[in-house]
Coordinates of C-alpha atoms in Angstrom, one line a residue:
Chain A
X1 CA 0.0 0.0 -0.1
X2 CA 2.8 2.4 0.9
X3 CA 4.7 2.0 -2.3
X4 CA 1.4 2.3 -4.3
X5 CA 0.5 5.6 -2.8
X6 CA 4.1 6.8 -3.3
X7 CA 3.8 5.9 -7.0
X8 CA 0.4 7.7 -7.1
X9 CA 1.7 10.9 -5.6
X10 CA 4.9 10.9 -7.8
X11 CA 3.1 10.4 -11.1
X12 CA 0.2 12.7 -10.2
X13 CA 2.7 15.5 -9.5
X14 CA 4.4 14.6 -12.8
X15 CA 1.2 14.7 -14.7
X16 CA 0.1 18.0 -13.4
X17 CA 3.6 19.5 -13.7
X18 CA 4.2 18.3 -17.2
X19 CA 0.7 19.5 -18.4
X20 CA 1.5 22.9 -17.0
X21 CA 5.0 22.9 -18.6
X22 CA 3.5 21.9 -22.0
X23 CA 1.4 25.0 -22.0
X24 CA 4.0 27.4 -20.6
X25 CA 6.9 26.1 -22.7
X26 CA 7.9 28.4 -25.6
X27 CA 9.6 25.7 -27.5
X28 CA 7.3 23.6 -29.6
X29 CA 9.4 20.5 -29.2
X30 CA 9.5 20.9 -25.5
X31 CA 5.7 21.1 -25.5
X32 CA 5.3 17.9 -27.5
X33 CA 7.8 16.1 -25.2
X34 CA 5.9 17.4 -22.1
X35 CA 2.7 16.0 -23.6
X36 CA 4.4 12.6 -24.0
X37 CA 5.4 12.8 -20.3
X38 CA 1.8 13.6 -19.6
X39 CA 0.6 10.4 -21.4
X40 CA 3.2 8.3 -19.6
X41 CA 2.2 9.6 -16.2
X42 CA -1.6 9.1 -16.9
X43 CA -0.9 5.6 -18.2
X44 CA 0.8 4.8 -14.7
X45 CA -2.2 6.1 -13.0
X46 CA -4.4 3.8 -15.0
X47 CA -2.2 0.9 -14.2
X48 CA -2.8 1.7 -10.5
X49 CA -6.5 1.4 -11.2
X50 CA -5.8 -2.1 -12.8
X51 CA -6.8 -0.9 -16.2
X52 CA -3.7 -2.4 -17.8
X53 CA -5.3 -2.6 -21.3
X54 CA -6.1 1.1 -21.4
X55 CA -2.7 2.0 -20.0
X56 CA -0.6 0.0 -22.4
X57 CA -2.8 1.1 -25.4
X58 CA -2.4 4.7 -24.3
X59 CA 1.4 4.3 -24.5
X60 CA 1.4 2.1 -27.7
X61 CA -1.1 4.4 -29.6
X62 CA -0.6 7.9 -28.3
X63 CA 3.1 7.9 -27.3
X64 CA 4.4 5.3 -29.8
X65 CA 2.5 6.5 -32.8
X66 CA 0.4 9.7 -32.5
X67 CA 3.1 11.8 -30.6
X68 CA 5.9 10.5 -32.8
X69 CA 4.0 11.8 -35.9
X70 CA 3.5 15.1 -34.0
X71 CA 7.1 15.4 -33.3
X72 CA 7.9 14.4 -36.7
X73 CA 5.8 17.1 -38.3
X74 CA 6.9 19.8 -35.7
X75 CA 10.5 19.0 -36.5
X76 CA 10.0 18.8 -40.2
X77 CA 8.3 22.2 -40.3
X78 CA 10.9 23.7 -38.0
X79 CA 8.2 25.3 -36.0
X80 CA 10.5 26.0 -33.0
X81 CA 11.9 28.9 -34.8
X82 CA 8.5 30.6 -34.8
X83 CA 8.7 32.1 -31.4
X84 CA 5.6 33.1 -29.5
X85 CA 4.8 36.6 -29.1
X86 CA 5.7 38.0 -25.7
X87 CA 2.2 39.1 -24.8
X88 CA 0.4 36.3 -26.3
X89 CA -0.5 34.7 -22.9
X90 CA -1.8 37.8 -21.5
X91 CA -3.8 38.7 -24.5
X92 CA -5.6 35.5 -24.7
X93 CA -6.0 35.1 -20.9
X94 CA -9.6 36.2 -20.7
X95 CA -10.8 33.9 -23.4
X96 CA -8.8 31.1 -21.9
X97 CA -10.2 31.6 -18.4
X98 CA -13.9 31.6 -19.7
X99 CA -13.2 28.4 -21.7
X100 CA -11.5 26.8 -18.8
X101 CA -14.3 27.6 -16.5
X102 CA -16.8 26.3 -19.0
X103 CA -14.9 23.0 -19.4
X104 CA -14.5 22.7 -15.7
X105 CA -18.1 23.1 -15.0
X106 CA -19.0 20.6 -17.8
X107 CA -16.6 18.0 -16.4
X108 CA -17.8 18.5 -12.8
X109 CA -21.4 18.0 -14.1
X110 CA -20.5 14.8 -16.1
X111 CA -18.2 13.1 -13.7
X112 CA -20.3 13.8 -10.7
X113 CA -21.4 10.7 -8.8
X114 CA -25.0 11.0 -10.0
X115 CA -24.0 10.7 -13.7
X116 CA -20.9 8.6 -13.5
X117 CA -21.0 5.6 -11.2
X118 CA -17.7 5.3 -9.5
X119 CA -16.7 1.8 -8.3
X120 CA -14.7 2.2 -5.1
X121 CA -11.4 0.3 -5.8
X122 CA -12.4 -3.3 -6.5
X123 CA -9.4 -5.6 -5.8
X124 CA -9.4 -8.2 -8.5
X125 CA -7.8 -11.8 -8.0
X126 CA -4.4 -12.3 -9.7
X127 CA -5.7 -14.2 -12.7
X128 CA -8.2 -11.5 -13.5
X129 CA -7.6 -10.5 -17.2
X130 CA -8.4 -6.9 -17.9
X131 CA -8.2 -7.6 -21.6
X132 CA -10.7 -10.4 -21.6
X133 CA -13.2 -8.5 -19.4
X134 CA -13.0 -5.5 -21.7
X135 CA -13.3 -7.6 -24.8
X136 CA -16.3 -9.3 -23.4
X137 CA -18.1 -6.2 -22.7
X138 CA -17.2 -4.4 -25.9
X139 CA -18.3 -7.1 -28.3
X140 CA -21.5 -8.0 -26.5
X141 CA -23.1 -5.2 -24.6
X142 CA -21.5 -2.4 -26.6
X143 CA -21.2 -4.1 -30.0
X144 CA -23.2 -1.5 -31.9
X145 CA -21.3 1.6 -30.6
X146 CA -18.0 -0.2 -31.3
X147 CA -19.1 -0.9 -34.8
X148 CA -20.3 2.7 -35.4
X149 CA -17.1 4.1 -34.1
X150 CA -15.1 1.9 -36.4
X151 CA -17.1 3.0 -39.4
X152 CA -16.7 6.7 -38.4
X153 CA -12.9 6.0 -38.1
X154 CA -12.8 4.3 -41.5
X155 CA -14.6 7.4 -43.1
X156 CA -12.0 9.6 -41.5
X157 CA -9.1 7.5 -42.9
X158 CA -10.7 7.6 -46.4
X159 CA -11.3 11.4 -46.1
X160 CA -7.5 11.9 -45.0
X161 CA -6.2 9.7 -47.8
X162 CA -8.4 11.5 -50.4
X163 CA -7.3 14.8 -49.1
X164 CA -3.7 14.0 -49.3
X165 CA -3.9 12.3 -52.7
X166 CA -5.9 15.1 -54.3
X167 CA -3.3 16.5 -56.6
X168 CA -2.6 13.7 -59.1
X169 CA -0.4 15.8 -61.3
X170 CA 2.3 17.2 -59.1
X171 CA 3.1 13.9 -57.3
X172 CA 6.3 12.1 -58.1
X173 CA 6.6 8.4 -57.4
X174 CA 8.6 5.4 -58.5
X175 CA 6.9 3.0 -60.8
X176 CA 8.3 -0.3 -59.5
X177 CA 6.8 -2.4 -62.3
X178 CA 8.7 -0.3 -64.9
X179 CA 11.8 -0.5 -62.9
X180 CA 11.6 -4.3 -62.6
X181 CA 10.6 -4.6 -66.3
X182 CA 14.0 -3.1 -67.3
X183 CA 16.3 -5.5 -69.0
X184 CA 20.0 -5.6 -69.5
X185 CA 19.3 -4.5 -73.2
X186 CA 17.6 -1.3 -72.1
X187 CA 20.5 -0.1 -69.8
X188 CA 23.7 -1.6 -71.1
X189 CA 25.3 -1.1 -74.4
X190 CA 28.5 -3.0 -75.3
X191 CA 30.7 -1.1 -77.8
X192 CA 33.2 -3.0 -79.9
X193 CA 36.5 -1.3 -80.1
X194 CA 39.7 -2.2 -81.9
X195 CA 42.3 -3.1 -79.4
X196 CA 45.0 -0.6 -79.0
X197 CA 48.7 -1.5 -79.0
X198 CA 51.2 0.0 -76.6
X199 CA 54.9 0.0 -77.4
X200 CA 56.7 -1.3 -74.5
X201 CA 53.6 -1.2 -72.2
X202 CA 55.5 -3.0 -69.4
X203 CA 58.0 0.0 -69.0
X204 CA 55.2 2.6 -68.5
X205 CA 54.1 3.2 -64.9
X206 CA 50.8 2.0 -63.8
X207 CA 49.5 -0.8 -61.7
X208 CA 51.9 -3.6 -61.6
X209 CA 50.6 -6.8 -63.0
X210 CA 50.5 -9.7 -60.5
X211 CA 52.8 -12.5 -61.2
X212 CA 50.8 -15.6 -62.4
X213 CA 50.4 -18.6 -60.5
X214 CA 50.7 -17.1 -57.1
Chain B
X1 CA 5.9 -1.8 4.9
X2 CA 8.8 -4.2 5.5
X3 CA 7.2 -6.9 3.4
X4 CA 6.8 -4.4 0.6
X5 CA 10.5 -3.4 0.8
X6 CA 11.5 -7.0 0.8
X7 CA 9.4 -7.7 -2.3
X8 CA 11.1 -4.6 -3.9
X9 CA 14.5 -6.0 -3.1
X10 CA 13.7 -9.4 -4.5
X11 CA 12.4 -7.8 -7.7
X12 CA 15.6 -5.8 -8.1
X13 CA 17.6 -8.9 -7.6
X14 CA 15.6 -10.6 -10.4
X15 CA 16.2 -7.7 -12.7
X16 CA 19.9 -8.0 -12.2
X17 CA 19.8 -11.7 -12.8
X18 CA 18.1 -10.9 -16.2
X19 CA 20.1 -7.8 -17.2
X20 CA 23.7 -9.0 -16.5
X21 CA 23.5 -11.8 -19.0
X22 CA 21.7 -9.6 -21.5
X23 CA 24.4 -7.0 -21.3
X24 CA 27.2 -9.7 -21.6
X25 CA 25.3 -11.0 -24.7
X26 CA 25.2 -7.5 -26.1
X27 CA 29.0 -7.2 -25.7
X28 CA 29.7 -10.6 -27.3
X29 CA 27.1 -10.1 -30.0
X30 CA 29.2 -7.3 -31.3
X31 CA 32.2 -9.7 -31.3
X32 CA 30.2 -12.5 -32.9
X33 CA 29.0 -10.1 -35.5
X34 CA 32.5 -9.1 -36.5
X35 CA 33.7 -12.7 -36.4
X36 CA 30.7 -14.1 -38.5
X37 CA 30.8 -11.4 -41.1
X38 CA 34.5 -11.7 -41.3
X39 CA 34.4 -15.4 -42.1
X40 CA 31.5 -14.8 -44.6
X41 CA 33.7 -12.3 -46.3
X42 CA 36.8 -14.5 -46.2
X43 CA 38.5 -12.4 -43.4
X44 CA 39.5 -13.5 -39.9
X45 CA 37.9 -10.8 -37.8
X46 CA 39.2 -9.6 -34.5
X47 CA 41.8 -12.0 -33.2
X48 CA 44.4 -9.9 -31.3
X49 CA 43.0 -9.1 -27.9
X50 CA 43.0 -12.1 -25.7
X51 CA 42.5 -15.7 -26.7
X52 CA 40.9 -15.7 -30.2
X53 CA 40.2 -12.0 -29.8
X54 CA 37.7 -12.7 -27.0
X55 CA 38.8 -9.7 -25.1
X56 CA 37.9 -7.4 -28.0
X57 CA 34.4 -6.3 -26.6
X58 CA 35.8 -5.5 -23.2
X59 CA 38.6 -3.5 -24.9
X60 CA 36.1 -1.6 -27.0
X61 CA 33.9 -0.9 -23.9
X62 CA 36.9 0.4 -22.0
X63 CA 38.0 2.5 -24.9
X64 CA 34.5 4.2 -25.3
X65 CA 34.4 4.7 -21.5
X66 CA 37.6 6.7 -21.5
X67 CA 36.9 8.8 -24.6
X68 CA 35.8 12.4 -24.3
X69 CA 32.1 13.0 -24.6
X70 CA 31.8 16.0 -26.9
X71 CA 28.6 18.0 -26.7
X72 CA 28.2 20.2 -29.9
X73 CA 28.0 23.9 -28.9
X74 CA 25.0 24.5 -31.1
X75 CA 23.1 21.5 -29.7
X76 CA 20.4 21.3 -27.1
X77 CA 22.5 19.8 -24.3
X78 CA 19.6 18.5 -22.1
X79 CA 17.9 16.6 -24.9
X80 CA 21.2 15.6 -26.3
X81 CA 22.1 13.7 -23.2
X82 CA 18.6 12.4 -22.6
X83 CA 18.4 10.6 -26.1
X84 CA 21.0 7.9 -25.3
X85 CA 19.2 7.1 -22.1
X86 CA 16.0 6.8 -24.0
X87 CA 17.8 4.4 -26.4
X88 CA 18.8 1.9 -23.9
X89 CA 16.0 2.1 -21.3
X90 CA 13.1 0.6 -23.4
X91 CA 15.4 -2.1 -24.9
X92 CA 16.2 -3.3 -21.3
X93 CA 12.7 -2.7 -19.9
X94 CA 11.1 -5.0 -22.4
X95 CA 12.9 -8.0 -21.0
X96 CA 10.5 -7.9 -17.9
X97 CA 7.9 -10.1 -19.7
X98 CA 10.1 -12.6 -21.7
X99 CA 9.7 -16.1 -20.3
X100 CA 13.1 -17.8 -20.3
X101 CA 11.8 -21.1 -19.2
X102 CA 8.6 -22.5 -17.6
X103 CA 7.9 -20.0 -14.9
X104 CA 11.2 -18.1 -15.3
X105 CA 9.7 -14.7 -15.9
X106 CA 10.1 -11.4 -14.0
X107 CA 6.5 -10.3 -14.6
X108 CA 3.9 -12.9 -15.6
X109 CA 1.4 -10.3 -16.8
X110 CA -1.8 -11.1 -18.8
X111 CA -1.2 -8.1 -21.2
X112 CA 2.5 -9.2 -21.8
X113 CA 2.2 -8.9 -25.6
X114 CA 0.7 -5.4 -25.3
X115 CA 3.5 -4.5 -22.9
X116 CA 6.1 -5.5 -25.4
X117 CA 4.4 -3.5 -28.1
X118 CA 4.1 -0.4 -25.9
X119 CA 7.7 -0.5 -24.6
X120 CA 9.3 -1.2 -28.0
X121 CA 7.4 1.6 -29.6
X122 CA 9.2 4.1 -27.2
X123 CA 12.6 3.4 -29.0
X124 CA 11.9 5.8 -31.8
X125 CA 12.0 8.7 -29.4
X126 CA 15.7 8.3 -28.8
X127 CA 16.3 8.6 -32.6
X128 CA 14.0 11.6 -33.1
X129 CA 15.3 13.5 -30.1
X130 CA 18.9 12.8 -30.8
X131 CA 18.4 13.9 -34.4
X132 CA 16.8 17.1 -33.4
X133 CA 19.0 18.0 -30.4
X134 CA 22.3 17.4 -32.4
X135 CA 21.3 20.3 -34.6
X136 CA 23.1 18.8 -37.5
X137 CA 21.5 18.1 -40.9
X138 CA 22.8 14.6 -41.3
X139 CA 21.6 13.7 -37.8
X140 CA 18.3 15.2 -38.7
X141 CA 17.8 13.4 -42.0
X142 CA 18.6 10.1 -40.1
X143 CA 16.0 10.9 -37.5
X144 CA 13.3 11.7 -40.1
X145 CA 14.0 8.6 -42.2
X146 CA 14.0 6.5 -39.1
X147 CA 10.8 7.8 -37.6
X148 CA 8.9 7.2 -40.8
X149 CA 10.3 3.8 -41.3
X150 CA 9.6 2.5 -37.7
X151 CA 6.1 3.8 -37.7
X152 CA 5.3 2.1 -40.9
X153 CA 6.7 -1.3 -39.7
X154 CA 5.2 -1.0 -36.4
X155 CA 1.7 -1.4 -38.1
X156 CA 2.7 -4.7 -39.7
X157 CA 4.2 -5.8 -36.4
X158 CA 1.0 -5.0 -34.5
X159 CA -1.1 -6.9 -36.9
X160 CA 1.3 -9.8 -36.9
X161 CA 1.0 -9.9 -33.0
X162 CA -2.9 -9.9 -33.4
X163 CA -2.6 -13.0 -35.4
X164 CA -0.5 -14.7 -32.8
X165 CA -2.9 -13.6 -30.0
X166 CA -5.8 -15.2 -32.0
X167 CA -3.9 -18.4 -32.5
X168 CA -2.9 -18.7 -28.8
X169 CA -6.1 -17.3 -27.3
X170 CA -4.1 -15.3 -24.8
X171 CA -1.9 -12.2 -24.5
X172 CA 0.2 -13.8 -21.8
X173 CA 3.6 -14.9 -23.2
X174 CA 3.9 -18.0 -21.0
X175 CA 0.4 -19.2 -22.3
X176 CA 1.5 -18.5 -25.9
X177 CA 4.5 -20.8 -25.5
X178 CA 2.5 -23.4 -23.7
X179 CA 0.0 -23.4 -26.5
X180 CA 2.7 -24.4 -28.8
X181 CA 3.7 -27.6 -27.0
X182 CA 3.9 -30.9 -28.9
X183 CA 7.1 -30.8 -30.8
X184 CA 8.6 -28.9 -33.8
X185 CA 5.7 -29.2 -36.1
X186 CA 3.3 -27.7 -33.5
X187 CA 5.2 -24.4 -33.1
X188 CA 3.5 -21.4 -34.7
X189 CA 6.1 -20.9 -37.5
X190 CA 4.3 -23.5 -39.5
X191 CA 0.6 -22.4 -39.3
X192 CA 1.5 -18.8 -39.1
X193 CA 4.4 -19.0 -41.7
X194 CA 3.6 -15.7 -43.6
X195 CA 3.1 -13.9 -40.2
X196 CA 6.5 -15.3 -38.9
X197 CA 8.2 -14.0 -42.0
X198 CA 6.5 -10.6 -41.8
X199 CA 7.3 -10.3 -38.1
X200 CA 11.0 -11.1 -38.6
X201 CA 11.2 -8.6 -41.4
X202 CA 9.5 -6.0 -39.4
X203 CA 11.7 -6.9 -36.5
X204 CA 14.8 -6.2 -38.7
X205 CA 13.4 -2.9 -39.8
X206 CA 12.4 -1.8 -36.2
X207 CA 16.0 -2.2 -35.0
X208 CA 17.3 -0.2 -38.0
X209 CA 19.5 -3.0 -39.2
X210 CA 20.6 -4.1 -42.6
X211 CA 19.0 -4.0 -45.2
X212 CA 16.8 -1.3 -43.5
X213 CA 19.4 0.8 -42.0
X214 CA 18.4 4.0 -43.7
X215 CA 18.7 5.8 -40.4
X216 CA 22.4 5.3 -40.4
X217 CA 23.1 5.1 -44.1
X218 CA 26.9 5.6 -43.8
X219 CA 27.3 6.2 -47.5
X220 CA 24.7 9.0 -47.7
X221 CA 24.3 10.6 -44.4
X222 CA 27.6 9.6 -42.6
X223 CA 26.2 7.9 -39.6
X224 CA 22.7 9.3 -39.3
X225 CA 21.1 10.2 -36.0
X226 CA 24.2 9.5 -33.9
X227 CA 26.7 11.3 -36.0
X228 CA 27.4 13.9 -33.3
X229 CA 27.8 11.4 -30.4
X230 CA 31.1 10.2 -29.0
X231 CA 32.3 8.3 -25.9
X232 CA 29.7 6.7 -23.5
X233 CA 26.7 8.4 -25.3
X234 CA 27.6 6.8 -28.5
X235 CA 28.0 3.5 -26.6
X236 CA 24.5 3.8 -25.2
X237 CA 23.1 3.9 -28.7
X238 CA 25.3 0.9 -29.6
X239 CA 24.1 -1.0 -26.6
X240 CA 20.4 -0.1 -27.2
X241 CA 20.6 -1.3 -30.8
X242 CA 22.2 -4.6 -29.9
X243 CA 19.9 -5.2 -26.9
X244 CA 17.0 -4.6 -29.2
X245 CA 18.3 -7.2 -31.7
X246 CA 18.6 -9.8 -28.9
X247 CA 15.1 -8.9 -27.7
X248 CA 13.5 -9.2 -31.2
X249 CA 15.2 -12.6 -31.5
X250 CA 13.9 -13.7 -28.0
X251 CA 10.4 -12.5 -29.0
X252 CA 10.4 -14.4 -32.3
X253 CA 11.5 -17.5 -30.4
X254 CA 8.7 -17.0 -28.0
X255 CA 6.0 -16.3 -30.5
X256 CA 6.9 -18.6 -33.3
X257 CA 9.5 -21.1 -32.2
X258 CA 8.1 -22.5 -29.0
X259 CA 10.0 -20.5 -26.5
X260 CA 11.7 -22.9 -24.1
X261 CA 10.1 -26.1 -25.5
X262 CA 12.2 -28.9 -26.7
X263 CA 12.2 -29.4 -30.5
X264 CA 12.3 -33.2 -30.0
X265 CA 9.2 -33.3 -27.8
X266 CA 7.0 -36.2 -29.0
X267 CA 9.7 -37.9 -31.0
X268 CA 9.7 -41.5 -29.5
X269 CA 13.4 -42.1 -28.5
X270 CA 15.0 -38.7 -28.9
X271 CA 12.4 -36.9 -27.0
X272 CA 12.9 -39.0 -23.9
X273 CA 16.6 -39.0 -24.1
X274 CA 16.8 -35.1 -24.4
X275 CA 14.0 -34.5 -21.8
X276 CA 16.6 -33.7 -19.1
X277 CA 17.9 -30.5 -20.9
X278 CA 16.4 -27.5 -19.1
X279 CA 14.1 -25.3 -21.0
X280 CA 16.3 -22.2 -20.9
X281 CA 19.0 -24.0 -22.9
X282 CA 16.7 -24.5 -25.8
X283 CA 15.4 -20.9 -25.4
X284 CA 19.0 -19.6 -25.6
X285 CA 19.9 -21.8 -28.5
X286 CA 16.8 -20.8 -30.6
X287 CA 17.6 -17.1 -29.8
X288 CA 21.2 -17.5 -30.9
X289 CA 20.0 -19.0 -34.2
X290 CA 17.9 -15.9 -34.9
X291 CA 20.8 -13.7 -33.9
X292 CA 23.0 -15.5 -36.4
X293 CA 20.2 -14.9 -39.1
X294 CA 20.4 -11.2 -38.2
X295 CA 24.2 -11.3 -38.9
X296 CA 23.7 -13.4 -41.9
X297 CA 21.3 -10.9 -43.4
X298 CA 23.7 -8.0 -42.8
X299 CA 26.5 -9.9 -44.6
X300 CA 24.2 -10.7 -47.6
X301 CA 21.8 -8.0 -48.6
X302 CA 22.5 -4.5 -49.9
X303 CA 20.7 -1.6 -48.5
X304 CA 17.2 -0.9 -49.7
X305 CA 16.2 2.4 -51.4
X306 CA 13.8 4.4 -49.2
X307 CA 10.8 4.2 -51.5
X308 CA 11.3 0.4 -51.6
X309 CA 11.3 0.2 -47.9
X310 CA 8.0 2.1 -47.7
X311 CA 6.5 0.0 -50.5
X312 CA 7.5 -3.2 -48.8
X313 CA 6.0 -2.1 -45.5
X314 CA 2.7 -0.6 -46.7
X315 CA 1.9 -2.5 -49.8
X316 CA 3.3 -6.0 -49.1
X317 CA 3.7 -6.7 -45.4
X318 CA 0.4 -5.0 -44.1
X319 CA -1.9 -6.6 -46.7
X320 CA -0.4 -10.1 -45.9
X321 CA -1.0 -9.7 -42.3
X322 CA -4.7 -8.6 -42.8
X323 CA -5.2 -11.4 -45.1
X324 CA -3.8 -13.9 -42.5
X325 CA -5.9 -12.6 -39.8
X326 CA -9.0 -13.8 -41.9
X327 CA -7.3 -17.1 -42.7
X328 CA -6.4 -17.8 -39.0
X329 CA -9.9 -16.7 -37.9
X330 CA -11.4 -19.3 -40.4
X331 CA -9.0 -22.0 -39.2
X332 CA -9.8 -21.4 -35.6
X333 CA -13.6 -21.6 -36.4
X334 CA -13.2 -24.9 -38.4
X335 CA -10.8 -26.2 -35.6
X336 CA -8.1 -27.3 -38.0
X337 CA -5.8 -29.8 -36.3
X338 CA -3.3 -30.0 -34.8
X339 CA -2.9 -26.3 -34.1
X340 CA -6.4 -24.9 -33.7
X341 CA -8.3 -27.8 -31.9

């Protein structure tokens, strides 16, 4: 119990601290990395709640894939050079506070005990498999929501691909079939040349001929 | 409180028992690599330090320890020093769920496969961060190439693991091995042959090894993401890469080659004769075999072109895995013996 609460405190502080640092940091790369730290910390908190599937999927999907792409894009566009304006925080503070209060109120309403049943720390036996329990619920009780979500995701994928592949003309790509169809005759030409004669070729410098038979 | 502390101490002792052999193997994998590739290319390889050159890895480690660690003045020093740590930490942390023999595992977790996927997906951060923090264009190119490549092959790897999960009906690595018991022909490499090939190829690509070592590409971008590193920081990248190779080999052994199971199980006379051999020996032998294949590939194939890597990942490996998910699903439905009864 002692170690568990220690872990909880350490990672909660890490979560809040890195969330704050992500917003305050002026360097875009630092912000992205602090967001990664946020994900890792919240994943540890989920592990403490015995939600190992969610915790590991959070790391695999968000840290391993989504944030890598974020970093990739941020680095590629060199956004860290675009420095924030000095007064940006102060200028947008009123809007930010209003938005924050709205979100806070919404969350307090939704996650209040009346709307969101909180199970108070159920200790499961050691052979309890979070994945199996989750899978059983998702594919029986919540089968339709899962299907609807997957269709929405599929539509999003198709939309993203069609947006990216809109301009057919200015795309350059390798045509592998053409490359593989190339034969020796297309690329190589052997020219016949009359052999030239050197007078006393062995006296001229140049690479020494290796002695035969050695 | 005291019992908690005692459990913690036991866990730390277990971690040491796993990590010390792993790090020793890393050292001697570098030696094996130079020797094996040497003989494949009709050379002798290192043979000066100690008997048969066996002291070579230790001499190399000492050399790297005493070299100066140069931090480029235009770099970002914090992230520059953080990247090597990120390279080696996930490569070592992933060993927690690998079963070395029946019951010989640090953490027998039900979501072991997911843990492996999650931890190994962290490795790309070291490459991205080191490439960016070095503030050098070659390092940056290496990082960009590697990030795109690792992401692409992670998808194929994830799907391949889904097929293994379906076949074994469990995400626990111990249960996956136990499901394969019954001898050589019962291991998953046969019913999941395309997946085995896809997983191994993606494993080679994930570790940025030949022929997928675009991240380093000595002939084009010098040494890629770690071009600015020297001394121990460079050694960390080196250790991380080789620890990852051994890890991939151990995982392939676990998923497709029956982990600690004896290959002679079920054969009338030989099976009983060799039943006394402990499981960990078989596990190590199988892992060595795959490590040898890694070196063999490096000595054999030329480097891919970048668009060929992307084509292989997206247009060949991923469709194969998706197709095989359907095939294995049907096989499980129809209970095809001897694997899916």
